[in-house]
Short mmCIF file of C-alpha atoms in Angstrom, two decimals:
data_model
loop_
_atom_site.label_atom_id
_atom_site.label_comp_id
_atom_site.label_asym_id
_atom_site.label_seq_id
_atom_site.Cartn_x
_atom_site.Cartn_y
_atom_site.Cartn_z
CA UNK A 1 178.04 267.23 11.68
CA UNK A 2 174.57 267.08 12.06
CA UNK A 3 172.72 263.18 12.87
CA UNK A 4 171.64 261.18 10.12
CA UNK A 5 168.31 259.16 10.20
CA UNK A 6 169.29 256.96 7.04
CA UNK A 7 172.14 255.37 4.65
CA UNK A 8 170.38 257.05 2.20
CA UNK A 9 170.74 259.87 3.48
CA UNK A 10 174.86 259.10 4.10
CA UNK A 11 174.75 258.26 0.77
CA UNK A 12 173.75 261.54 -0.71
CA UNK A 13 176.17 263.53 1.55
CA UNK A 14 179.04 261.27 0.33
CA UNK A 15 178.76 261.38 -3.08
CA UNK A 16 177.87 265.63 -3.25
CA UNK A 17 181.66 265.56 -1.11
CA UNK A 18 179.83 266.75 1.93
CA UNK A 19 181.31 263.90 4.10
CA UNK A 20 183.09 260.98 4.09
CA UNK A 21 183.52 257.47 5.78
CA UNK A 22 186.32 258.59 8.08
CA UNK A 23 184.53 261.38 8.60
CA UNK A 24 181.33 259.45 10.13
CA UNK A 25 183.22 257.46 12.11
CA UNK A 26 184.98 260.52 13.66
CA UNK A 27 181.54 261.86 13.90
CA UNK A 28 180.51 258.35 15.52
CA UNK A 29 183.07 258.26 17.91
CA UNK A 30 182.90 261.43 19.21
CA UNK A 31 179.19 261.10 20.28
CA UNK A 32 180.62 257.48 21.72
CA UNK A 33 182.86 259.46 24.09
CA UNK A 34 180.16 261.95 24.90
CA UNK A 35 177.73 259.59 26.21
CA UNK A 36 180.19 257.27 27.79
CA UNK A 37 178.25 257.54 31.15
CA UNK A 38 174.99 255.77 29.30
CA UNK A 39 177.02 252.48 29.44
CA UNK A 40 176.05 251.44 25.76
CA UNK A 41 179.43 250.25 24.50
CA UNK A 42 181.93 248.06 25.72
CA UNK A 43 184.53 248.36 23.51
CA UNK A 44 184.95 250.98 20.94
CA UNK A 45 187.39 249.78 17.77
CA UNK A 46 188.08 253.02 16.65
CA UNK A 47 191.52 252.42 14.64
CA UNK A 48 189.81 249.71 13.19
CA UNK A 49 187.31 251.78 12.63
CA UNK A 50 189.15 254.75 11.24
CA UNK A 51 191.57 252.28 8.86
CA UNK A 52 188.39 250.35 7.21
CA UNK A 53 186.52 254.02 6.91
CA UNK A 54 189.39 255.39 4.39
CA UNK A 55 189.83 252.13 2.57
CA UNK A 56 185.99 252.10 1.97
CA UNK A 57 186.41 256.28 1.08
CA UNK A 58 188.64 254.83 -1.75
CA UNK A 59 186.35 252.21 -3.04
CA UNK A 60 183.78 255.00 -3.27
CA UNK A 61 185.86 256.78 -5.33
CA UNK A 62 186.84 253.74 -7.35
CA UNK A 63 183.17 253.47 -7.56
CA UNK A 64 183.46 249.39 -6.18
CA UNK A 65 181.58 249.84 -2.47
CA UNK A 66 179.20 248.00 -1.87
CA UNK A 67 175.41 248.69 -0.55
CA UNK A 68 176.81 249.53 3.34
CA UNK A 69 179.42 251.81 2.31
CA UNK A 70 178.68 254.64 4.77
CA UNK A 71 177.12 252.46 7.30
CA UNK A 72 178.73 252.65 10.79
CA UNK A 73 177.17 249.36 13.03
CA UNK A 74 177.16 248.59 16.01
CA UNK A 75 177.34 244.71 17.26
CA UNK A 76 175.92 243.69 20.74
CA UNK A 77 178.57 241.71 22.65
CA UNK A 78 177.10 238.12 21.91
CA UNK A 79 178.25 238.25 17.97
CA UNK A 80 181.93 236.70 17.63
CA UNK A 81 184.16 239.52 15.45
CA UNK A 82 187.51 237.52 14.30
CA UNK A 83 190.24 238.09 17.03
CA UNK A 84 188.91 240.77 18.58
CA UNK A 85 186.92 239.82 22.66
CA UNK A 86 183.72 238.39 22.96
CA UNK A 87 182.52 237.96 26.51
CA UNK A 88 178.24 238.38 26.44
CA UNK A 89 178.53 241.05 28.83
CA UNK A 90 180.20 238.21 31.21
CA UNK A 91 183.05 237.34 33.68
CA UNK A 92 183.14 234.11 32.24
CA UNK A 93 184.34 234.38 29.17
CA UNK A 94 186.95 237.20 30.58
CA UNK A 95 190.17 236.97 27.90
CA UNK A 96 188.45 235.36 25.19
CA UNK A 97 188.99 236.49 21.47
CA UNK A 98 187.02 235.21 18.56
CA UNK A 99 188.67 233.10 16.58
CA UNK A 100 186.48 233.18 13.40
CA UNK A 101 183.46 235.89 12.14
CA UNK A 102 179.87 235.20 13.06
CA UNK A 103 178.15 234.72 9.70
CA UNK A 104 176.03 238.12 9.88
CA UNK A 105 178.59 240.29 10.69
CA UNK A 106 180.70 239.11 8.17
CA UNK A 107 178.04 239.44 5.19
CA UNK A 108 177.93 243.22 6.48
CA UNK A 109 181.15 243.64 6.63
CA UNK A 110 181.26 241.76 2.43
CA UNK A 111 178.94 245.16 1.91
CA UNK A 112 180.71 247.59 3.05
CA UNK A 113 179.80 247.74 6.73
CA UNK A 114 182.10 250.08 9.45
CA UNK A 115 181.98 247.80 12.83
CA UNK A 116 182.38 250.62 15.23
CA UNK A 117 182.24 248.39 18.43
CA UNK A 118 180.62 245.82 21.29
CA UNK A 119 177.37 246.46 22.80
CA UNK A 120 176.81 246.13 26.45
CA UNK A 121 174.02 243.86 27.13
CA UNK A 122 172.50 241.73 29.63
CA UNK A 123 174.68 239.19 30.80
CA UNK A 124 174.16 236.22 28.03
CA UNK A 125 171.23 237.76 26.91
CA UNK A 126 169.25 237.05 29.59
CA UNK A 127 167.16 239.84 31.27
CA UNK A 128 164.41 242.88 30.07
CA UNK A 129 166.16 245.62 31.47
CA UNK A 130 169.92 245.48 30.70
CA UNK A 131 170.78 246.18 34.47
CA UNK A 132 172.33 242.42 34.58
CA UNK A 133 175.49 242.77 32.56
CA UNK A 134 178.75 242.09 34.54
CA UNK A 135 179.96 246.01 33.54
CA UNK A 136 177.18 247.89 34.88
CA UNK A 137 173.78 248.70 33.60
CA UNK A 138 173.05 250.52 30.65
CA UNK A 139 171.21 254.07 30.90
CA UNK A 140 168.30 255.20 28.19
CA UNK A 141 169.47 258.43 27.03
CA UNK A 142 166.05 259.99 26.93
CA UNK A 143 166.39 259.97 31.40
CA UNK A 144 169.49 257.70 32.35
CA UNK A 145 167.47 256.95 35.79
CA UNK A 146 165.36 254.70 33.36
CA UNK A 147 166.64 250.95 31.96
CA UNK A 148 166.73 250.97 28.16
CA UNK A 149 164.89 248.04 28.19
CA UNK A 150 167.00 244.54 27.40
CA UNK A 151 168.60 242.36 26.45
CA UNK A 152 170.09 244.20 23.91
CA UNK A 153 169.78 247.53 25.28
CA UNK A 154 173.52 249.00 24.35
CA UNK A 155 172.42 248.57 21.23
CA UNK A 156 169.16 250.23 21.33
CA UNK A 157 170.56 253.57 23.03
CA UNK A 158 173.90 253.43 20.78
CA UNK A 159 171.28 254.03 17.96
CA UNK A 160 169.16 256.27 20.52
CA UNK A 161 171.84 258.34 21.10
CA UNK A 162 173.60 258.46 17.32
CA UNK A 163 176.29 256.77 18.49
CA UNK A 164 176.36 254.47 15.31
CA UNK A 165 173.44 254.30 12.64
CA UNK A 166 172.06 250.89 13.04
CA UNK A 167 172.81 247.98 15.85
CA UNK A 168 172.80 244.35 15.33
CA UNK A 169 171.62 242.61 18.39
CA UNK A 170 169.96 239.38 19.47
CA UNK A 171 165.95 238.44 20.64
CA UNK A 172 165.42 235.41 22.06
CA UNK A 173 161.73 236.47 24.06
CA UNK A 174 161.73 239.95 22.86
CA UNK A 175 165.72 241.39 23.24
CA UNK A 176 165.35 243.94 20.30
CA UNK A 177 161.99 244.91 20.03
CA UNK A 178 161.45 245.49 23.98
CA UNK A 179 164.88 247.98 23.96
CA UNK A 180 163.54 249.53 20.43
CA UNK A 181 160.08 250.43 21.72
CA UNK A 182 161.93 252.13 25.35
CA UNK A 183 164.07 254.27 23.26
CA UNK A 184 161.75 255.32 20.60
CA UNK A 185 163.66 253.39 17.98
CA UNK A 186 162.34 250.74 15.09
CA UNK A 187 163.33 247.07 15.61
CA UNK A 188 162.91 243.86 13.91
CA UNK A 189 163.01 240.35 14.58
CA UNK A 190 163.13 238.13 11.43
CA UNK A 191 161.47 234.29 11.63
CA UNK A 192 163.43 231.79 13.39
CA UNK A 193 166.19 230.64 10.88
CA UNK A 194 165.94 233.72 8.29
CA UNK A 195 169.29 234.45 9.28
CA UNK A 196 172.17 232.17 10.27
CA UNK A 197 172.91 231.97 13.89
CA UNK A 198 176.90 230.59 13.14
CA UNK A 199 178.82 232.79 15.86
CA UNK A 200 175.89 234.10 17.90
CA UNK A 201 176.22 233.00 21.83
CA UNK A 202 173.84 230.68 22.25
CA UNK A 203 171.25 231.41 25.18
CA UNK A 204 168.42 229.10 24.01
CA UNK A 205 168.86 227.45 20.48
CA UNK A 206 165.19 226.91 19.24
CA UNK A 207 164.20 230.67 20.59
CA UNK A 208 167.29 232.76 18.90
CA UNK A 209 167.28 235.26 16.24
CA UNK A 210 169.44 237.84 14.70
CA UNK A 211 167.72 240.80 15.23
CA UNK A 212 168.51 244.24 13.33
CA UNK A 213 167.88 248.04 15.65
CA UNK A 214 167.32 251.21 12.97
CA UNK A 215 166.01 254.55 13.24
CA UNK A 216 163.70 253.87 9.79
CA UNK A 217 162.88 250.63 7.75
CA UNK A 218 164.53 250.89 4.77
CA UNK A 219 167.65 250.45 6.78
CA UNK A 220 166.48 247.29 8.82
CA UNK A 221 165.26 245.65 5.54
CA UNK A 222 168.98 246.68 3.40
CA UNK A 223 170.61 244.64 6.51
CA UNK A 224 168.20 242.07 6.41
CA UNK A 225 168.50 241.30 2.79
CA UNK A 226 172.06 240.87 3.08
CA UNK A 227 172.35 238.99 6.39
CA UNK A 228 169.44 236.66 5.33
CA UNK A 229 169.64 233.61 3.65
CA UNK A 230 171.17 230.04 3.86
CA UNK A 231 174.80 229.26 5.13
CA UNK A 232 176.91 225.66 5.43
CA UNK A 233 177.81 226.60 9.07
CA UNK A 234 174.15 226.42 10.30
CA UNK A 235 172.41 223.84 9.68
CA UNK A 236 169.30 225.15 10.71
CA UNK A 237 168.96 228.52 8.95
CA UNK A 238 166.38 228.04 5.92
CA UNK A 239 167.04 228.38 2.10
CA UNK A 240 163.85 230.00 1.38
CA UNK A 241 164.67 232.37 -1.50
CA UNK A 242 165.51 236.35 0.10
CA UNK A 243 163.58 238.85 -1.15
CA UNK A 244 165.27 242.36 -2.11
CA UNK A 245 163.29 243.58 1.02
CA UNK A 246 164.78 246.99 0.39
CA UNK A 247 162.86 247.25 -3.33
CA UNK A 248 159.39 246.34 -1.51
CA UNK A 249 158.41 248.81 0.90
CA UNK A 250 155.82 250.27 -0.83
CA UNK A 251 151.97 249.01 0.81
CA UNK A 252 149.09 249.98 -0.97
CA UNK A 253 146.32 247.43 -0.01
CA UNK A 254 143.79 247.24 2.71
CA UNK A 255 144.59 244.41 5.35
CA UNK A 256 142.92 242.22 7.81
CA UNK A 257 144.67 243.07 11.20
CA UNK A 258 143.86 241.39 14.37
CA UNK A 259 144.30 242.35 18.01
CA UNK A 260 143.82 239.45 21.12
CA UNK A 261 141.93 240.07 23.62
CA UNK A 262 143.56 238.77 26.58
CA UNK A 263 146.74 241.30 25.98
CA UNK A 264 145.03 243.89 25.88
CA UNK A 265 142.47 243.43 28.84
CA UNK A 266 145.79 242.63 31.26
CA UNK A 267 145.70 244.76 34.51
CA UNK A 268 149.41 244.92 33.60
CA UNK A 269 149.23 247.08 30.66
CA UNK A 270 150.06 251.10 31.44
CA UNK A 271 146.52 252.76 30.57
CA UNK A 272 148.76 255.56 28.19
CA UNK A 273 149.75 252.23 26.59
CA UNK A 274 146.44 250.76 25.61
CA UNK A 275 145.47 254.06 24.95
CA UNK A 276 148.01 254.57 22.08
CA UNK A 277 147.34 251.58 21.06
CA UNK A 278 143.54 251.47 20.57
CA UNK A 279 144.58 255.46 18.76
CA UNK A 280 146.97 253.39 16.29
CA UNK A 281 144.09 250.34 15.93
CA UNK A 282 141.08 253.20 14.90
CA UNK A 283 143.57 255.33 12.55
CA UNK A 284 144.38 252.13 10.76
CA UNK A 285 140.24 251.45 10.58
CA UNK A 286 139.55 254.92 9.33
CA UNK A 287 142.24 253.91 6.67
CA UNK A 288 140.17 251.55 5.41
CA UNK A 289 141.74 248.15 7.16
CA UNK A 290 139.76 245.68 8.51
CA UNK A 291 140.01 245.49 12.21
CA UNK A 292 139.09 242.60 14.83
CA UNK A 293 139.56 241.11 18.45
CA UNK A 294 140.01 237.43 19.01
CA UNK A 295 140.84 235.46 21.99
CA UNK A 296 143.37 232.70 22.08
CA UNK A 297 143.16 231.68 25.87
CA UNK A 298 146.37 229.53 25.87
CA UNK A 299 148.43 232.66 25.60
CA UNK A 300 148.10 232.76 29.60
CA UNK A 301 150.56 230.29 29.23
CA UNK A 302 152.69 231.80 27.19
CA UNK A 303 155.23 232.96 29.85
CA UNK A 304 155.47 229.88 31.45
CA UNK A 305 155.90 227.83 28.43
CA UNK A 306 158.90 230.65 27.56
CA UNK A 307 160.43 230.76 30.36
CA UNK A 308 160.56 226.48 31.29
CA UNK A 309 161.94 226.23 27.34
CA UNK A 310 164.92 228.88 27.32
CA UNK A 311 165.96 227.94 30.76
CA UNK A 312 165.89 224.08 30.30
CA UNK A 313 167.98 225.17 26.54
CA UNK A 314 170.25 227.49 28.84
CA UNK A 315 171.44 225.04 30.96
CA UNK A 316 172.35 223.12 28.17
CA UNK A 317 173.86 225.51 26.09
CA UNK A 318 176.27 226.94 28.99
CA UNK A 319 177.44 223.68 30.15
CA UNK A 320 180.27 224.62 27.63
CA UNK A 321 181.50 227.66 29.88
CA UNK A 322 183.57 225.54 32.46
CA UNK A 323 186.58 227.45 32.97
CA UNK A 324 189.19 224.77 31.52
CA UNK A 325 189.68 225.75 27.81
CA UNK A 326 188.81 229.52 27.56
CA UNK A 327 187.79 232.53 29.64
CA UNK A 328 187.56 232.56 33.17
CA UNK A 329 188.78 230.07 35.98
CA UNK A 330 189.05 231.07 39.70
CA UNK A 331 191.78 230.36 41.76
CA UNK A 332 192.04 227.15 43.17
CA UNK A 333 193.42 226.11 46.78
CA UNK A 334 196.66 224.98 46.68
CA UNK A 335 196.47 222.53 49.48
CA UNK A 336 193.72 221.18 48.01
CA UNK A 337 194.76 217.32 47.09
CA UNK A 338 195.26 217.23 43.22
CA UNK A 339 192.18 214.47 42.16
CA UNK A 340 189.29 214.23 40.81
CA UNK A 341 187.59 216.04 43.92
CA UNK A 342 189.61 219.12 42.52
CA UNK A 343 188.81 219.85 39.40
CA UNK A 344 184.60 219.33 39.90
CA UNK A 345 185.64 222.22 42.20
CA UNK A 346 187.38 224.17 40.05
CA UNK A 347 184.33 223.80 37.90
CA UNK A 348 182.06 224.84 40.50
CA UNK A 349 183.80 228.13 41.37
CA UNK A 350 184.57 228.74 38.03
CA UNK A 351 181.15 229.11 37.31
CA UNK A 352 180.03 230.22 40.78
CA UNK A 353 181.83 233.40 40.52
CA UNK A 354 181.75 233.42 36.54
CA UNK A 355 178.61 234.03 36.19
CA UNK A 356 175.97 236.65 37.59
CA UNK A 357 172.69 235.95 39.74
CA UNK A 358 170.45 236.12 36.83
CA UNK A 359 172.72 233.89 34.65
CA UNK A 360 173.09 231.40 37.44
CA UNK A 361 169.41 231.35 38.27
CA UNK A 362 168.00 230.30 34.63
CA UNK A 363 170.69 227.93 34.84
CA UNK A 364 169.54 226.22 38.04
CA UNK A 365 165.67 226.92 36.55
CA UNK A 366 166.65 224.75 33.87
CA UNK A 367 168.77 221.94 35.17
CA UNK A 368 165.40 221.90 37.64
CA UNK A 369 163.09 221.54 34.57
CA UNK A 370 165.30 218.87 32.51
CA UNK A 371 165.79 216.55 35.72
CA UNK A 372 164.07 212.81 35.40
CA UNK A 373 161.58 213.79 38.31
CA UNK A 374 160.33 217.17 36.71
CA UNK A 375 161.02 216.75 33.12
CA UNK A 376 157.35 215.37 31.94
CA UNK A 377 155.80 217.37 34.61
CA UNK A 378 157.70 220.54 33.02
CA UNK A 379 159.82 220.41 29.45
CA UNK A 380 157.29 218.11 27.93
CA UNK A 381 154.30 220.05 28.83
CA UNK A 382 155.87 222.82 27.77
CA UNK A 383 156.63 221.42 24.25
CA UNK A 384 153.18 220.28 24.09
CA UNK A 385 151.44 223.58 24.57
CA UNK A 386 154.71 225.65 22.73
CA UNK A 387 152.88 223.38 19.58
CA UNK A 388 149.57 224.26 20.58
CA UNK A 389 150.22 227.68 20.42
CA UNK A 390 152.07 227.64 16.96
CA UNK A 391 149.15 225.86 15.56
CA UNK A 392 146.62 228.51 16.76
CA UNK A 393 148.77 231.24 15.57
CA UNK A 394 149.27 229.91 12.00
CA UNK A 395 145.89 229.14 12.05
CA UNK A 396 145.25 232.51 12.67
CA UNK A 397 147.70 234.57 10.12
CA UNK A 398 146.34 232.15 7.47
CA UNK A 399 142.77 234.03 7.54
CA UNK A 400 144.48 237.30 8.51
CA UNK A 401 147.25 239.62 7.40
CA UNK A 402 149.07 241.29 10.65
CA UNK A 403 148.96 240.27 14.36
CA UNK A 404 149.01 243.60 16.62
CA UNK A 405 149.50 244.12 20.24
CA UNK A 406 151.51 246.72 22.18
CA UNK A 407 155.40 245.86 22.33
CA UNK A 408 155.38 246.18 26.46
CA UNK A 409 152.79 246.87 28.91
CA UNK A 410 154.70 249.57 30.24
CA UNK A 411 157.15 252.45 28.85
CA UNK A 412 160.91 252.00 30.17
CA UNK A 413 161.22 252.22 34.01
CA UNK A 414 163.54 253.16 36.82
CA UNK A 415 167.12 251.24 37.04
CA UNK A 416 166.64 249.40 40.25
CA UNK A 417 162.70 249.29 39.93
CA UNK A 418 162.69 245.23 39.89
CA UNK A 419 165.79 244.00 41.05
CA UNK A 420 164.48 242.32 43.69
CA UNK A 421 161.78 240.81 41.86
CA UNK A 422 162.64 238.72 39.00
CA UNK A 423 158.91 237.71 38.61
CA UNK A 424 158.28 241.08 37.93
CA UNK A 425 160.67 241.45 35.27
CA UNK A 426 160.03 238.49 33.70
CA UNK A 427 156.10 240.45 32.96
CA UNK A 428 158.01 242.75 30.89
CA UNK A 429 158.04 240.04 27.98
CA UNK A 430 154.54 239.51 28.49
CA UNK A 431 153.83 240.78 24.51
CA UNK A 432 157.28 239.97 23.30
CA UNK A 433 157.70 236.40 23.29
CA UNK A 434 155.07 235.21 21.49
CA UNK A 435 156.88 235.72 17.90
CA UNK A 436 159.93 233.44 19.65
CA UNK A 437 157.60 230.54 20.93
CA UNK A 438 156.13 229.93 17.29
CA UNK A 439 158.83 231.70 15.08
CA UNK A 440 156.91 233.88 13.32
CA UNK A 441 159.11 237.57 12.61
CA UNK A 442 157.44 240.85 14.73
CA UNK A 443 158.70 244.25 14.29
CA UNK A 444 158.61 247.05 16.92
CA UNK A 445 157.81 250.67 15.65
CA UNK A 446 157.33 254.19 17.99
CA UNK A 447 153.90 255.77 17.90
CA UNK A 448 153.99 257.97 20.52
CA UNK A 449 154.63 258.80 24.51
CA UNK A 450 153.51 258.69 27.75
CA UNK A 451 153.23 261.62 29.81
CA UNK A 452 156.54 261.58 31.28
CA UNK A 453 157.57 262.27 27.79
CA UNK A 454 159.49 257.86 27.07
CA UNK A 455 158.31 256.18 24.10
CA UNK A 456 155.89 253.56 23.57
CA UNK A 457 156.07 251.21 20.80
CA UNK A 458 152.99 249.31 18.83
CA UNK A 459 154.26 245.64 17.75
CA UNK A 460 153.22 243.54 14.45
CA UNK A 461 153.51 239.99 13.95
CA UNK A 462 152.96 238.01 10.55
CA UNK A 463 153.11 234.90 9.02
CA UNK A 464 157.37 233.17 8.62
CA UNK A 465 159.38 234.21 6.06
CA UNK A 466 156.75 237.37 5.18
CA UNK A 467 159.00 240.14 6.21
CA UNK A 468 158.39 242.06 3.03
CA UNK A 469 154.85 242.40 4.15
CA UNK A 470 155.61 243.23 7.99
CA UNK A 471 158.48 245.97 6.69
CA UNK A 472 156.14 247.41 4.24
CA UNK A 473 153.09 247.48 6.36
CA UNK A 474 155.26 249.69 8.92
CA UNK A 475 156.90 251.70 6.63
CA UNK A 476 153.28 252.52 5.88
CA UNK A 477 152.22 252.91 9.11
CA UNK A 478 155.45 255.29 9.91
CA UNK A 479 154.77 257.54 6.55
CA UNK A 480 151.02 258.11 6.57
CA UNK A 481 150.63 258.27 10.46
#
């Protein structure tokens, strides 16, 4: 069977009786077993796979499916999937089984969706490389000496690879569109609260997103039209109507595009990079778009601000894992007297050996950040210029159409390359994060390579809750480039 680049094009081959459901997923799995050695998948439910496949096969013939009949999805391993494991790529939650559906997965599943597996990612979706899960890193299949990019990098090489058709992951500072624009694949990251976040792992509350991974649009915006939209398990996901994105990918205006100054002047950007990128910015002009620099100097804080916030929100938000009700708990001395002095340290090695350096680090980052002594020095500030920043960017979209900037400053690198320098690493979200810290939706599409021959992806940002703008614009972009 030959790899698909759309459902539509599923869909065709299904109903001329040139494949099937069960067939895909044999296809699916096969290509799952093949590229076992790229770490992408966790856990592969392939007879629940193959049993949904041929009930779905007979709704098709009933003609009853619904609009992801066909569609075989991957989920990264921070979505919970009724009573089958969840761990975030983590010792810690070693054993546990979801009890209930996270609210995403089960509106794809309502349409028809094939769940083929878990995604490997970084360990609760912290890192930019997906080298910090607990089960080994995960390889891009373009060179597997080179990270996929992270967090949600099994899902960004299962779609990479055809291993499934789309991936549903997670961006907190950049998770999906970082790993899209390393493998050469499209990915989207709606406004904060487009989609519910009931039964995704929380890593930092106010920062996480649903995220959808595609090799074309009109996939990511079917998914996101049926995942959007509001939901009595999360109280903060919005009821803003959801448009048929699907229906409106068709651009045909000129826009107002701006690029800032200070990204792309950074003596961390790869010169291919800005290269590419100033190539995409002067097709668009020759197009007829209007195109402009501006500076907005507060974005040198940008990283700071994103990395006190999600650390002081992760320290909060994994307070929960303490090794008493669920998942893992080490072994305790048995001489040890049986008191209070006991269990705090069954908490501490719980956790100690529980979770992984990274993990543990943000942790300590943010307990630092949210103590009396630092917390107006740090958090507050923070806050303060996280508002600052979301005023100067709505301020901005409100005169102009689309936000650009290049998704990374560098194409995918080796495995190993900054493991012993988290500072380093943290760079990688340089471009990325902005879109979390003010909750506006960005989408990550391929426009060419460097010369080693890895991808290199151009990002767009717009104003919340305009995603049918942002998925037509780079449909657009995609068709006529």
């Amino acid at each position: 069977m030959k790899a698909f680049s759309s459902l539509r094009e599923i869909k065709n081959q299904i109903s001329a009786g040139q494949t099937s459901c069960r067939d895909l997923v044999v296809y699916y799995l096969q290509n799952i077993e093949s590229n076992r050695h790229l770490g992408a998948f966790l856990e592969v439910y392939a007879q629940d796979a193959l049993q949904r496949a041929e009930q779905i096969d007979q709704k098709i013939q009933a003609g009853s499916a619904g609009r992801l009949a066909g569609a075989v999805i991957g989920i990264k391993d921070v979505f919970c999937y009724a009573d089958h494991p969840l761990q975030c790529a983590s010792q810690i939650l070693d054993g546990f089984r979801s009890q209930f559906t996270a609210t995403a997965i089960q509106r794809l599943l309502e349409e028809d969706a094939i769940i083929i597996g878990r995604q490997n990612c970084d360990e609760f979706a912290m890192g930019s490389s997906c080298e910090n899960s607990s089960f080994g890193p995960v390889r891009n299949a373009l060179d597997p000496e080179l990270v996929p990019g992270g967090s949600s990098g099994g899902s960004a090489v299962a779609v990479q690879a055809d291993m499934c058709l789309i991936s549903i992951g997670s961006d907190t500072g950049g998770s999906v569109r970082q790993p899209a624009a390393f493998c050469g694949i499209k990915g989207l990251k709606p406004s904060y609260s487009r989609i519910s976040r009931h039964g995704l792992a929380a890593y930092a509350s106010s920062f996480d997103c649903v995220g959808i991974l595609a090799k074309n649009i009109e996939d990511i915006a079917l998914c996101l039209e049926i995942m959007a939209g509001a939901d009595e398990y999360d109280s903060t996901v919005s009821s803003t109507e959801v448009p048929r994105y699907s229906q409106m990918l068709d651009f045909d205006r000129k826009s107002k595009i701006v690029y800032i100054e200070e990204t792309v002047n950074s003596d961390k950007l790869q010169p291919e990079v800005k290269e590419l990128f100033f190539e995409q910015l002067d097709w668009l002009r020759t197009q007829g778009h209007e195109i402009k620099s501006i500076h907005i100097p507060l974005l040198n804080y940008i990283l700071p601000v994103y990395y006190i916030l999600t650390t002081a929100e992760a320290s909060s938000n994994l307070a929960r894992y303490d090794g008493v009700r669920y998942g893992f708990r080490a072994k305790q001395n048995t001489h040890a007297n049986k008191s209070v002095n006991q269990l705090i340290e069954m908490y501490k090695k719980s956790r100690s050996e529980g979770f992984g350096a990274e993990v543990k680090r943000r942790i300590l980052l943010g307990t630092f950040v949210l103590s009396a002594d630092y917390y107006d020095a740090y958090y507050t500030k923070a806050q303060k210029i996280r508002r600052l920043l979301k005023d100067e960017t709505d301020k901005i979209l409100n005169d102009n159409d689309f936000i650009v900037m290049p998704t990374t400053p560098t194409t995918a690198f080796k495995i190993g390359a900054h493991a012993q320098d988290p500072v380093q690493m943290y760079l990688e979200d340089l471009y990325t994060v902005q879109a979390n810290v003010v909750g506006i939706p960005a989408i990550s599409v391929p426009i060419g390579k460097d010369k080693a021959g890895m991808p290199i992806g151009f990002q767009i940002m717009t104003g919340i809750f305009k995603e049918a703008e942002l998925l037509a614009f780079s449909n657009y972009l995609l068709e006529n480039k």
